Coordinates of C-alpha atoms in Angstrom, one line a residue:
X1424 CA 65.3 232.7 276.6
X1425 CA 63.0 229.8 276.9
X1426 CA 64.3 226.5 275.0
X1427 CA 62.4 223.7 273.4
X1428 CA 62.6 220.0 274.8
X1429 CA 64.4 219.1 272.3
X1430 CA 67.4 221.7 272.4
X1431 CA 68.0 221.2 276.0
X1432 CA 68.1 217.1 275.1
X1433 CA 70.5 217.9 272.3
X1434 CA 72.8 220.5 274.7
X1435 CA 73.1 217.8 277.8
X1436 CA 73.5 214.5 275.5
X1437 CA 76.4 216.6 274.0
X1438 CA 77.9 217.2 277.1
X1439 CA 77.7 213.2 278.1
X1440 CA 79.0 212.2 274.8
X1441 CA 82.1 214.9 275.5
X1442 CA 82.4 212.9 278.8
X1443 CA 81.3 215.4 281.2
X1444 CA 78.3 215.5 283.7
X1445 CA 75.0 217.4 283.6
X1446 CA 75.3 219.7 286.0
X1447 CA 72.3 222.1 287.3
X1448 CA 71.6 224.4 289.9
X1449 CA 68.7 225.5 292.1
X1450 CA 68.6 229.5 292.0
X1451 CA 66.8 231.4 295.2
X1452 CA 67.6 235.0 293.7
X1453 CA 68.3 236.0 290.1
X1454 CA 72.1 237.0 291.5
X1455 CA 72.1 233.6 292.4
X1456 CA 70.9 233.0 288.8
X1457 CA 73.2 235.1 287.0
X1458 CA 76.2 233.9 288.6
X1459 CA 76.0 230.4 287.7
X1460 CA 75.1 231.2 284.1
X1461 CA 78.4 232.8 284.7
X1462 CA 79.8 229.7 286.1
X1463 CA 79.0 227.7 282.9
X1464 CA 75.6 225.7 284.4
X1465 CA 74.0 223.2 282.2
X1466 CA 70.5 224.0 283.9
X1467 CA 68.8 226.6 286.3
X1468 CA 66.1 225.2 288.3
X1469 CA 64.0 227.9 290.5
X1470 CA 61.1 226.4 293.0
X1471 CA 59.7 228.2 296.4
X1472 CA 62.9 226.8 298.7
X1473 CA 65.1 228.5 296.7
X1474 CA 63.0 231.8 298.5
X1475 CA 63.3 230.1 302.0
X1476 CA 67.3 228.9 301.8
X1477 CA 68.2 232.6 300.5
X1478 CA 66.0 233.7 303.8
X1479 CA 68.6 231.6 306.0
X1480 CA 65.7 228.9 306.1
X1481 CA 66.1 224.9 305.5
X1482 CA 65.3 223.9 302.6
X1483 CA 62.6 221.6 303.6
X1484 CA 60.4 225.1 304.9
X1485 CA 59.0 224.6 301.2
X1486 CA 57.2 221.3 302.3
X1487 CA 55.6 223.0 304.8
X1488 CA 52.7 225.8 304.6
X1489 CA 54.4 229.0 304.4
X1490 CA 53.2 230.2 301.8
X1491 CA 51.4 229.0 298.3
X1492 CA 54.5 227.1 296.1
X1493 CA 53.1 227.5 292.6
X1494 CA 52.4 231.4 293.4
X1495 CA 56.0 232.0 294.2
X1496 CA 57.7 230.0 291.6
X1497 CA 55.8 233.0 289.3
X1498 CA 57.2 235.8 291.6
X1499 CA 60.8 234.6 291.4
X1500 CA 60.2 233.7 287.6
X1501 CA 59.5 237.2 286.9
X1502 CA 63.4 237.4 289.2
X1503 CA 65.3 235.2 287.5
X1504 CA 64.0 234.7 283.9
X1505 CA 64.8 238.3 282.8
X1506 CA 68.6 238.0 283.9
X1507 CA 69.4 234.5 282.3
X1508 CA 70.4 234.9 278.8
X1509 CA 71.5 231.5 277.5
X1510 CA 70.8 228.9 280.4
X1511 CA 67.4 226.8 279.9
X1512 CA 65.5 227.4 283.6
X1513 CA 63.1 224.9 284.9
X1514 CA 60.5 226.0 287.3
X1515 CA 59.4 223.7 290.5
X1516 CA 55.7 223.0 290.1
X1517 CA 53.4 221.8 293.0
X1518 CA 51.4 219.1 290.6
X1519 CA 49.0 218.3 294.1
X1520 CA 48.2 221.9 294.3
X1521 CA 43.8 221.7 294.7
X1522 CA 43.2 225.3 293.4
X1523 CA 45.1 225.3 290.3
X1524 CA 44.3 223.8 286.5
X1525 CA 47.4 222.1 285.7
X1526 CA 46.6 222.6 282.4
X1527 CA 45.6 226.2 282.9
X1528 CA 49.0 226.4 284.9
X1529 CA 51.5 224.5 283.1
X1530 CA 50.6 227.1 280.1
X1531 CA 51.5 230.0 282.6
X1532 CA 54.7 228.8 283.0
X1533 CA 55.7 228.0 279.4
X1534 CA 53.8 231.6 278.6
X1535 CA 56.3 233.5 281.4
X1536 CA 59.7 232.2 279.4
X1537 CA 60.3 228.8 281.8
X1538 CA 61.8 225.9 279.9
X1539 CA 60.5 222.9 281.6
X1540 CA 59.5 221.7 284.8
X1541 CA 60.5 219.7 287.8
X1542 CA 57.6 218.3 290.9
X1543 CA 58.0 220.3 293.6
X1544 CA 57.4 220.6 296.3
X1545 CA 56.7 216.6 296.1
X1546 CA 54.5 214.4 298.4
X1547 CA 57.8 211.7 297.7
X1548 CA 59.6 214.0 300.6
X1549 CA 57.1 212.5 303.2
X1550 CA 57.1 208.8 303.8
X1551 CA 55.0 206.2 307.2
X1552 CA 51.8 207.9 308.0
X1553 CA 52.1 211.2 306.6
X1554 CA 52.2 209.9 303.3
X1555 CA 49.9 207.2 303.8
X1556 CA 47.5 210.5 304.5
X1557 CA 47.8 212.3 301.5
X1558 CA 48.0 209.2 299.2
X1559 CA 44.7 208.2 300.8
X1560 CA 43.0 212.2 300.6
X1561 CA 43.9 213.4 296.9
X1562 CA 47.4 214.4 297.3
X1563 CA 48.9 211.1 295.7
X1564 CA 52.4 210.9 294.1
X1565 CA 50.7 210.1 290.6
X1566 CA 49.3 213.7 291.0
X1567 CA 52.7 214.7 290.0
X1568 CA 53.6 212.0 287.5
X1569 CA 49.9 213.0 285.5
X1570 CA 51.7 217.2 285.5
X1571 CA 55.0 215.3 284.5
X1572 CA 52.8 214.1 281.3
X1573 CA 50.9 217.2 280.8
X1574 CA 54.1 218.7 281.0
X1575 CA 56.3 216.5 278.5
X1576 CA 52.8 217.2 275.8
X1577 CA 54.0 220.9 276.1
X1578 CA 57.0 220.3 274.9
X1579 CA 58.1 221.2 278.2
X1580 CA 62.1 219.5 279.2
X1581 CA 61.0 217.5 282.6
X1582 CA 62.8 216.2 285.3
X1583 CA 61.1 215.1 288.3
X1584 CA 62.8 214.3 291.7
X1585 CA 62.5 210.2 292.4
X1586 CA 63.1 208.5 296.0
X1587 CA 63.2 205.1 295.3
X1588 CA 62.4 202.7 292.4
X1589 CA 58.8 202.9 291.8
X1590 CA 58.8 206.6 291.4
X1591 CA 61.3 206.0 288.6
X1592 CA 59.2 203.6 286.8
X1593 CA 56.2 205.8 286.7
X1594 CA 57.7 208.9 286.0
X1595 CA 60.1 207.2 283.1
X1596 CA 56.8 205.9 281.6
X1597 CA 55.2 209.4 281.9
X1598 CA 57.9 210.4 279.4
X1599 CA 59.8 212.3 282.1
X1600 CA 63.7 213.4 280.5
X1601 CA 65.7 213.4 283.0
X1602 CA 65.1 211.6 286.7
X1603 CA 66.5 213.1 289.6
X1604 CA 67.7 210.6 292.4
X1605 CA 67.2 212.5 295.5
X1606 CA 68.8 211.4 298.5
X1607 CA 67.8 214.3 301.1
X1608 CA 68.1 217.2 302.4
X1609 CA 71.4 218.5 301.8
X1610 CA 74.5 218.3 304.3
X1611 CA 76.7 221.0 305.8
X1612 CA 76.4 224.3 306.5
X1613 CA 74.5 226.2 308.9
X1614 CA 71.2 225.0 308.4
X1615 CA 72.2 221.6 306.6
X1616 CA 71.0 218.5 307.5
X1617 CA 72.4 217.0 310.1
X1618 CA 71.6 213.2 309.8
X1619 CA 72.1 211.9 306.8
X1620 CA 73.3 208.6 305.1
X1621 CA 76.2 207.8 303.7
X1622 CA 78.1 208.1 300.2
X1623 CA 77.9 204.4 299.9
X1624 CA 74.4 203.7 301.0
X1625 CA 73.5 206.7 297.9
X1626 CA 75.2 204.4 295.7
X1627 CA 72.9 201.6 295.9
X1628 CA 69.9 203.5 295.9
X1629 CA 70.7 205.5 292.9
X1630 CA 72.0 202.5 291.0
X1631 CA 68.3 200.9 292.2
X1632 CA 66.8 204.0 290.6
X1633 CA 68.6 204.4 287.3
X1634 CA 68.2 200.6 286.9
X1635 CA 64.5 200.9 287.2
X1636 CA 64.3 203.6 284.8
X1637 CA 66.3 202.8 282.1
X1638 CA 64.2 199.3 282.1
X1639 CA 61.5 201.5 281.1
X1640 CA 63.3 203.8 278.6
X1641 CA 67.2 203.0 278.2
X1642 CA 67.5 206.8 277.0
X1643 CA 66.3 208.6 279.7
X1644 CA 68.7 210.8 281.6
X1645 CA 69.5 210.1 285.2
X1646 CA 71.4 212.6 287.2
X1647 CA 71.6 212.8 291.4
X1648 CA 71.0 215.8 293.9
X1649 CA 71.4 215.8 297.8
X1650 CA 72.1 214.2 301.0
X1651 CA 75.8 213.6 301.7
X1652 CA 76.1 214.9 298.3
X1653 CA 77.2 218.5 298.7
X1654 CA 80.8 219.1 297.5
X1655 CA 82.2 218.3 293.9
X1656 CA 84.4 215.5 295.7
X1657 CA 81.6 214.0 296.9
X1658 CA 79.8 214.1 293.1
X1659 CA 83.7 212.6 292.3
X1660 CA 83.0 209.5 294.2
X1661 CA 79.5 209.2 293.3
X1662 CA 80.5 208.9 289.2
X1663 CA 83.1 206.7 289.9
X1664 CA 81.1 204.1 291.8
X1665 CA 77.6 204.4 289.5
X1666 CA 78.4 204.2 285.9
X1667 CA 76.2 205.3 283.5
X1668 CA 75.2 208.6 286.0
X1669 CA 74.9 211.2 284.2
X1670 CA 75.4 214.3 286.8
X1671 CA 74.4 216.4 289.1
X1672 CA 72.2 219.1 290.4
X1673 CA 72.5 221.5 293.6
X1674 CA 70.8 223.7 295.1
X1675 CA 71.8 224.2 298.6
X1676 CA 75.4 222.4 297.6
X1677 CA 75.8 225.2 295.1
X1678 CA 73.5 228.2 296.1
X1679 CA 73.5 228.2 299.6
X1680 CA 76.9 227.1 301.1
X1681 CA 78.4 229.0 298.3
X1682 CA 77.0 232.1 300.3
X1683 CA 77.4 231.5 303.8
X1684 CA 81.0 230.4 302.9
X1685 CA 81.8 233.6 300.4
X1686 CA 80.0 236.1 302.7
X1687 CA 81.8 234.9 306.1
X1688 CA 85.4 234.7 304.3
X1689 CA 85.0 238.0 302.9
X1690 CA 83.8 240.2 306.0
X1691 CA 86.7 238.2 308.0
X1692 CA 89.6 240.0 305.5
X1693 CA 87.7 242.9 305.7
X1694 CA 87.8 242.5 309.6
X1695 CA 91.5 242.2 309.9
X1696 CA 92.2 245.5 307.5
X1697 CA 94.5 247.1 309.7
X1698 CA 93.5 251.2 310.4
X1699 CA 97.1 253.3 310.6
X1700 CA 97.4 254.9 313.9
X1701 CA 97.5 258.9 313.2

């Protein structure tokens, strides 16, 4: 069932103010959905890498041009929506899509039963030339901070993915919810990344990035998602060392590795079931 903006603020401040973290998760498949509703998930969040990771792809095959993002968000909408009962889902737009209204757009999405929004894919992913490029060509970062906007006028919850500091600030003063720190493509695994920084070094840089936001709007909600991040004892560490965090959302870390690991452990007990000799 599709929530307003201000029920999902109410549900995740009353889950800080009982001391615990926001917790949400990306969902590839509406098993993947239903089972952690099951689980007791704060948010669901479905965007077009949840389709490639559940393929056995990376994660990052959604920055690339397999296929048109927005499109398939509304394919695995029609997935996931109709199996979540209680759990507010969020669905990855592509705000520097050049074919779509995001006006026109944003209204499909509330329409379909989706409770908010997040910017994906994002141009933030890219960073030198690359970026340079599309900032310079009509595919700008602010793109993504005017749907953000559009977005929170709908009533829509929002929470945009952030790299650094400046993101922060202009997505906190687009009246964005809840900012996302995102520190990478997610570890471990068998198509995790491989180089990635360390615990510490994702301590600074989400301190830099709450700090920036909350000088903008001391409410906003500021939770973290990727990188080295990609066991609860990593998340452990995280909290301890950045007060004021205020949780936590997977995707690969909870959809993906969750899979490869229950899948491979289960076929190798059924592999040593012993067959009686006649």
């Amino acid at each position: 069932m599709p929530y307003t903006r201000q029920q999902i603020l109410e549900r995740l401040r009353a889950r800080i103010q009982d001391g615990l973290p926001i917790i949400g998760a990306g969902a590839g498949t509406g098993i993947s959905a239903k089972s952690a509703e099951a689980g007791g998930i704060d948010l669901i969040i479905i965007y077009n890498s949840g389709r490639f990771r559940m393929a056995g792809r990376g994660s990052v095959a959604g920055m690339l041009p397999y296929g048109d993002a927005n499109q398939i968000v509304v394919e695995m909408g029609a997935e996931v929506l109709p199996v979540v009962k209680n759990t507010p889902v969020l669905a990855g737009v592509c705000g520097t899509d050049p074919f779509r209204s995001m006006n026109h757009f944003l209204k499909q999405i509330k329409e379909m039963g989706f409770s908010g929004v997040q910017n994906y894919p994002t141009v933030a992913y890219f960073e030198g030339a690359a970026r340079q490029d599309m900032e310079d060509t009509g595919f700008s970062y602010d793109l993504e901070v005017e749907m953000v906007g559009l977005a929170r006028e709908m009533d829509l919850f929002t929470a945009p993915y952030v790299y650094n500091e400046i993101e922060a600030t202009k997505m906190a003063n687009a009246g964005a919810d809840m900012l996302v720190a995102h520190m990478g493509l997610t570890a471990k695994g068998s198509i995790g990344a491989k180089n990635v920084q360390t615990l510490d070094a994702c301590v600074a840089k989400i301190e830099a990035i709450r700090e920036a936001a909350r000088a903008v709007n001391p409410e906003v909600l500021v939770i973290c998602h990727g990188g080295p991040i990609s066991e609860p004892a990593d998340l452990s560490y995280i909290l301890s060392k950045v007060p004021g965090l205020d949780g936590f959302f997977g995707a690969s870390s909870i959809e993906r590795l969750a899979t490869e690991r229950a899948i491979r452990d289960l076929v190798m007990e059924f592999k040593q079931v012993s067959k009686p000799f006649a």
